[in-house]
Short mmCIF file of C-alpha atoms in Angstrom, two decimals:
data_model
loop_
_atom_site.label_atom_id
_atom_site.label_comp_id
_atom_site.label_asym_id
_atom_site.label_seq_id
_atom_site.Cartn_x
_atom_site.Cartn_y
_atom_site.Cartn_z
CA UNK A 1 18.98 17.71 -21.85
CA UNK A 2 17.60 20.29 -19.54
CA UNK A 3 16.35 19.88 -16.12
CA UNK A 4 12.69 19.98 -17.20
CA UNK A 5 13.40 17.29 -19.53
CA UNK A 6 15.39 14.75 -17.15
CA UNK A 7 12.35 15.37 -14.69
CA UNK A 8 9.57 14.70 -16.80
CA UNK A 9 11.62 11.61 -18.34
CA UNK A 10 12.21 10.53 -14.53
CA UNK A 11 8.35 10.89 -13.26
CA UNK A 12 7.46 9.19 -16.55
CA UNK A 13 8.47 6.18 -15.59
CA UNK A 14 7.98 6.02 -12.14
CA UNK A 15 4.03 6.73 -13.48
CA UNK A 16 4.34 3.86 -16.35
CA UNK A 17 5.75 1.76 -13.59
CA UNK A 18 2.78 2.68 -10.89
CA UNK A 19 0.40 1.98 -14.06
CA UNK A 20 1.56 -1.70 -14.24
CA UNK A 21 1.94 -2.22 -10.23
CA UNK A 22 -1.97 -0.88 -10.25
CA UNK A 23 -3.99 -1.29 -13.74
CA UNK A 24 -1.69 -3.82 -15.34
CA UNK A 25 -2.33 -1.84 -18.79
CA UNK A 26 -1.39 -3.55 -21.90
CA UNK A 27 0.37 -0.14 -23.04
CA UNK A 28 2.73 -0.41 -20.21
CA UNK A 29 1.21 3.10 -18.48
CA UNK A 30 -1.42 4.14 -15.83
CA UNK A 31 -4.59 4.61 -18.36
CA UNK A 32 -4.75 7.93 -19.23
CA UNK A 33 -7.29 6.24 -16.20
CA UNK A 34 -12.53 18.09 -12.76
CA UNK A 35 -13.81 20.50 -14.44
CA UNK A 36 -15.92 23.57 -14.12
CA UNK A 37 -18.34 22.41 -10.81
CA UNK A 38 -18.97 19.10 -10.30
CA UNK A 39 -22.01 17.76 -11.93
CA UNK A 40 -25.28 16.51 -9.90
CA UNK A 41 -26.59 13.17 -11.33
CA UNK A 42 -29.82 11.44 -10.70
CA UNK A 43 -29.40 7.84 -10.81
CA UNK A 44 -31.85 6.12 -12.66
CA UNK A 45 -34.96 4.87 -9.72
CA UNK A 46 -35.09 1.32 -12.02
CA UNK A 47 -31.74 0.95 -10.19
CA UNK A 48 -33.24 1.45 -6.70
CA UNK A 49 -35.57 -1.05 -7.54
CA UNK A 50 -32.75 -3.52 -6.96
CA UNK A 51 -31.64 -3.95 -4.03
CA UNK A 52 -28.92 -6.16 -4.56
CA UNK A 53 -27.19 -3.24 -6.54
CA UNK A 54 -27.79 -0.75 -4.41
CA UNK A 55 -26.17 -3.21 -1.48
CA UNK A 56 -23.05 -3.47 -3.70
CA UNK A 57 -22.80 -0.08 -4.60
CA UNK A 58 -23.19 0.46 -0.49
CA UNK A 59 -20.20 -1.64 0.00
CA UNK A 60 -17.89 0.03 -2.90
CA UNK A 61 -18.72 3.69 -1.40
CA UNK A 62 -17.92 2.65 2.08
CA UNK A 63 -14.47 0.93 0.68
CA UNK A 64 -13.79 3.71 -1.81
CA UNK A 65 -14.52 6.92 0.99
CA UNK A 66 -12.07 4.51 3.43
CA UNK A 67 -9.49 3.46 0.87
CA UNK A 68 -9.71 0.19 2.17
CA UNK A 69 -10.87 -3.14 0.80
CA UNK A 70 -13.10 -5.12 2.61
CA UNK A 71 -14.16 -9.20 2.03
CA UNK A 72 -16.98 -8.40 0.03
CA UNK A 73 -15.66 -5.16 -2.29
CA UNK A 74 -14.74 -7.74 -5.03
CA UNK A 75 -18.19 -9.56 -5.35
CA UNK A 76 -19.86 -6.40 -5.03
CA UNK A 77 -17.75 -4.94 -7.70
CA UNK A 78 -18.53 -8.27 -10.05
CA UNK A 79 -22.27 -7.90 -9.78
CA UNK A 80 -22.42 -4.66 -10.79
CA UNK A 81 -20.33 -5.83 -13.95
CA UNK A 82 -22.41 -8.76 -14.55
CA UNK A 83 -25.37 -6.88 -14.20
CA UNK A 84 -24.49 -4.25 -16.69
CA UNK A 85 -26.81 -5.03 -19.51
CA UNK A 86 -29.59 -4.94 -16.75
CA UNK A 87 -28.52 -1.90 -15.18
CA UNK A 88 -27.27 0.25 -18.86
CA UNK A 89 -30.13 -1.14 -21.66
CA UNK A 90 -30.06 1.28 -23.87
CA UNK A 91 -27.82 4.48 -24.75
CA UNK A 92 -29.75 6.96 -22.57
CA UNK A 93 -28.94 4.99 -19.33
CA UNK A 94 -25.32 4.66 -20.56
CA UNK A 95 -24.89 8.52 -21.58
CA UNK A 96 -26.34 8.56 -17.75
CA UNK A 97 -23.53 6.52 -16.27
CA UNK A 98 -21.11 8.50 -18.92
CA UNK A 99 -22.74 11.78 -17.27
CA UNK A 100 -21.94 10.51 -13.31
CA UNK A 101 -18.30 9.53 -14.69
CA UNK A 102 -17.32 13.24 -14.85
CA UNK A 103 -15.74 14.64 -12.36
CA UNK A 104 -12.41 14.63 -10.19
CA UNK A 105 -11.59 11.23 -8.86
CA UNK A 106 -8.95 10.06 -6.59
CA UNK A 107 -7.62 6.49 -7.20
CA UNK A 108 -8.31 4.42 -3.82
CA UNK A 109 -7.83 0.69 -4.92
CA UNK A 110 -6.76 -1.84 -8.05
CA UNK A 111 -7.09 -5.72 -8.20
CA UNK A 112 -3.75 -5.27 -10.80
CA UNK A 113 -5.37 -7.60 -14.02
CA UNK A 114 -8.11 -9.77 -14.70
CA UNK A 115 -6.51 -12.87 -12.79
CA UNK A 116 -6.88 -11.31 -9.64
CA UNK A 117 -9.69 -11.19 -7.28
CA UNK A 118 -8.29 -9.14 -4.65
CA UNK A 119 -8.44 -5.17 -4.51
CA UNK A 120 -5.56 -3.31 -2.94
CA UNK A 121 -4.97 0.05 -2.11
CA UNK A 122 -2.79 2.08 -3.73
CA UNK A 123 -0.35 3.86 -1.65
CA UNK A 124 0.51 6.68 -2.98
CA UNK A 125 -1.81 9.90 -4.22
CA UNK A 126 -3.32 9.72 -8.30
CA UNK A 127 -5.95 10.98 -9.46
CA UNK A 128 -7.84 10.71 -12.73
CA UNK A 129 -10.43 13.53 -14.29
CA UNK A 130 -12.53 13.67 -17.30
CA UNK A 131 -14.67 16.87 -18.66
CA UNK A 132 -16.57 17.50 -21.57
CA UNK A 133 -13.56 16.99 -23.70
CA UNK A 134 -10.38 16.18 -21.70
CA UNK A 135 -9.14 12.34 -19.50
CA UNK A 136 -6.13 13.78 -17.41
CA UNK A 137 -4.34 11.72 -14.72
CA UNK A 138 -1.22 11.94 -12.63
CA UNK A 139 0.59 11.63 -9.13
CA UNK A 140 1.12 13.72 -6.18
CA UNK A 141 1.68 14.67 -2.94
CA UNK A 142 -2.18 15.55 -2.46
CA UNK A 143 -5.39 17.01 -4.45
CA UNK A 144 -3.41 20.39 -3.70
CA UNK A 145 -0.36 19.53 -4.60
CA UNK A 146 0.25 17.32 -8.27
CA UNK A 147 3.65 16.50 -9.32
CA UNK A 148 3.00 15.07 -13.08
CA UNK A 149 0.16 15.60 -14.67
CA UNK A 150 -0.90 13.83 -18.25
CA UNK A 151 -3.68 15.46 -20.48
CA UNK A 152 -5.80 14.42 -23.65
CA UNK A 153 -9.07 14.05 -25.47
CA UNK A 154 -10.85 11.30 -24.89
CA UNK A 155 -13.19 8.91 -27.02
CA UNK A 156 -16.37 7.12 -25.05
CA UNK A 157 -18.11 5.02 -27.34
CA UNK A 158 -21.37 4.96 -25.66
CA UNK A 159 -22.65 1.53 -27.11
CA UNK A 160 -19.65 -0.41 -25.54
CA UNK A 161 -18.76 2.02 -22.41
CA UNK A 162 -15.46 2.48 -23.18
CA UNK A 163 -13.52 5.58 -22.94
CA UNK A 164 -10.66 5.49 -25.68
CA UNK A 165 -7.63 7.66 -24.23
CA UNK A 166 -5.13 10.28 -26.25
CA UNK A 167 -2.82 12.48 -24.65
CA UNK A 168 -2.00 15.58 -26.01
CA UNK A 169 0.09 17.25 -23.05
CA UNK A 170 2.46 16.85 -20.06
CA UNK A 171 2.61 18.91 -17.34
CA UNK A 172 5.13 18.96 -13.89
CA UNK A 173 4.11 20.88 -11.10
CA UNK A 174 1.43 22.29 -13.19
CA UNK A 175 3.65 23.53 -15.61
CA UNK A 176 3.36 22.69 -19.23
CA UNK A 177 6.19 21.13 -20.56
CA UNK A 178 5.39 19.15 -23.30
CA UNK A 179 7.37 20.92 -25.89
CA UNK A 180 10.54 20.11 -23.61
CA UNK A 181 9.99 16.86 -23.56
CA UNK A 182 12.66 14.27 -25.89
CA UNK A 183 11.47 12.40 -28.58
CA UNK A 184 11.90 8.62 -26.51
CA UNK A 185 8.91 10.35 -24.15
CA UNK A 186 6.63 11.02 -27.25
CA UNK A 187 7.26 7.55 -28.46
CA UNK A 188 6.86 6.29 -25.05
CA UNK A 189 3.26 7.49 -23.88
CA UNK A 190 2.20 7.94 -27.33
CA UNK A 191 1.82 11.27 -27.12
CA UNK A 192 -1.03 13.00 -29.99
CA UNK A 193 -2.48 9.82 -30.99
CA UNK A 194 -5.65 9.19 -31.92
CA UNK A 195 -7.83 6.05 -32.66
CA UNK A 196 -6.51 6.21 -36.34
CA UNK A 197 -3.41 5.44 -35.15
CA UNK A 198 -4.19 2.31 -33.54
CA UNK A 199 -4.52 -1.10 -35.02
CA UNK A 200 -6.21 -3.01 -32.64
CA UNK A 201 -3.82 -5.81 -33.20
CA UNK A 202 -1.49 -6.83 -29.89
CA UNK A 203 0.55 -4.24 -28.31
CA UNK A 204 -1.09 -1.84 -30.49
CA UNK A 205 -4.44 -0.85 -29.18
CA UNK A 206 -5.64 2.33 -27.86
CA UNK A 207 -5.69 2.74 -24.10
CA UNK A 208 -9.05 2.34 -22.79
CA UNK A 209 -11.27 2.19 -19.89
CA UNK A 210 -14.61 0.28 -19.70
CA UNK A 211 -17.14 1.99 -17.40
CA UNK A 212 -18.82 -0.61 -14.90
CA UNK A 213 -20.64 1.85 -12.57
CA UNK A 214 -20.08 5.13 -10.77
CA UNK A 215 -22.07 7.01 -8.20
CA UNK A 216 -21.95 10.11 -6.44
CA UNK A 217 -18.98 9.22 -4.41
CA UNK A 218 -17.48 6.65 -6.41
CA UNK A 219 -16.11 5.26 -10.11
CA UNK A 220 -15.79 1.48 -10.95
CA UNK A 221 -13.64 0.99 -14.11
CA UNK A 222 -11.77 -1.57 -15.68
CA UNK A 223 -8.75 -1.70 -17.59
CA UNK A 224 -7.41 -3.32 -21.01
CA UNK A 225 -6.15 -6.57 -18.94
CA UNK A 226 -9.42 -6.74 -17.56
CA UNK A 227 -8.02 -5.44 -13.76
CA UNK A 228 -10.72 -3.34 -11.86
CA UNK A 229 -9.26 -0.06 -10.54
CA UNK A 230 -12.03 2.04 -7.95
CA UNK A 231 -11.76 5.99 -7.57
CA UNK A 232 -13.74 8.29 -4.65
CA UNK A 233 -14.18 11.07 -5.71
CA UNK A 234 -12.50 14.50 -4.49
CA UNK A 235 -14.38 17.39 -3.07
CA UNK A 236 -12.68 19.68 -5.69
CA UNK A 237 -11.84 20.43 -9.15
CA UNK A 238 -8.36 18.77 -9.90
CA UNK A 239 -7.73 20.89 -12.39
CA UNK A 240 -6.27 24.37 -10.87
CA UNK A 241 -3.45 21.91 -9.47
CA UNK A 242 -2.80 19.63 -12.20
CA UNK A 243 -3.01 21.99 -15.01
CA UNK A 244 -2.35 25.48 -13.48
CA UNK A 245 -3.11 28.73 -15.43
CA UNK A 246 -3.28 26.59 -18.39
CA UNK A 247 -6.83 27.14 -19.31
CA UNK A 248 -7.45 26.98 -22.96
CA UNK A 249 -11.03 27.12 -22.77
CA UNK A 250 -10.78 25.22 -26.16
CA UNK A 251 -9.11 22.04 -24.93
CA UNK A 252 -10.89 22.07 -21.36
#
């Protein structure tokens, strides 16, 4: 097995294992969970209206800028997940939220699952992206400098606000190694799968994200076990350093 290989099987599992510590995913791995200029989004006024929301969403900027929980980050987050058939009634509003989901997001805090109440930050540096086409995530040093990078298509269903996840590629140290990688890593992170290949029965269902809100500095999202992970987002594309000179404009 050659060095790329051992490496990429090594930072595999150290990200499957941050995945459970953080998002509790059924899949066993960090949901794969930006692109050419960040977006501007204009939040519909309707929200504005409401000022409970846009108290909540006050408190989960503050704690996601910070990276640090506060007492009422949790109730804050619930309301805005309660509220979502207020807040998203009818596709347009939800292609709206879709919209403000793009961009480059670094992950700040996690509850772990849907038992728990409490967020806590995560200590270490991932990010998560999504474009047009592509959900990448991975770990690293900084937003400069990315260690293992996944990459994939995703699949938002717009009625339910879930973002269905694939992955396609790996890459370490913005390398692409994918085609180094042995078969137990395919297997492993499911690597090209697509929604036809999932059966929705236990242990076999696509990864997945369910939007609950984001804003211009932050992400709400939560994961298949029902845990709530929170992202800020980054001042820069992610994808120079995740993805290198890896730019085929026809999968980003």
């Amino acid at each position: 097995m050659n060095q790329y290989a051992l490496l990429s099987a090594f930072l595999t599992t150290l990200l499957l294992s941050l995945s459970d510590a953080f998002v509790n995913n059924p899949n066993n791995f960090f949901q794969r969970d930006l692109f050419c200029g960040l977006l501007s989004h204009k939040i519909d006024r309707n929200f504005f209206q409401d000022q409970k929301y846009a108290e909540a969403f006050r408190i989960i900027d503050e704690c996601s800028i910070s990276g640090q929980p506060c007492d009422d980050l949790y109730d804050s987050a619930r309301y805005i997940d309660r509220s979502a058939s207020t807040l998203y009634p009818n596709l347009d509003a939800k292609k709206e939220l879709w919209d403000r989901a793009h961009g480059s997001w670094k992950l700040q805090m996690a509850t772990g699952g849907g038992r728990f109440k409490t967020f806590k930050p995560v200590p270490i540096f991932a990010y998560a992206m999504i474009d047009e086409k592509n959900f990448g995530n991975g770990i690293g040093f900084n937003q400069d400098n990315i260690v293992l990078s996944l990459l994939g298509p995703h699949y938002f269903n717009d009625k339910t606000r879930s973002m269905g996840i694939g992955i396609h590629d790996m890459f370490i140290f913005s390398k692409k190694v994918t085609h180094l990688l042995p078969s137990f890593i395919y297997d492993r992170i499911g690597l090209n799968k697509g929604p036809s290949d999932f059966t929705n029965r236990k242990g076999s269902r696509m990864p997945a994200f369910t939007m609950i809100g984001a804003s211009e500095k932050s992400l709400i999202a939560r994961g298949g076990s029902g845990g709530i992970a929170i992202w800020t987002r980054l001042d820069k594309d992610i994808r120079p350093a995740a993805y290198g000179a890896w730019r085929d404009a026809s999968k980003l």
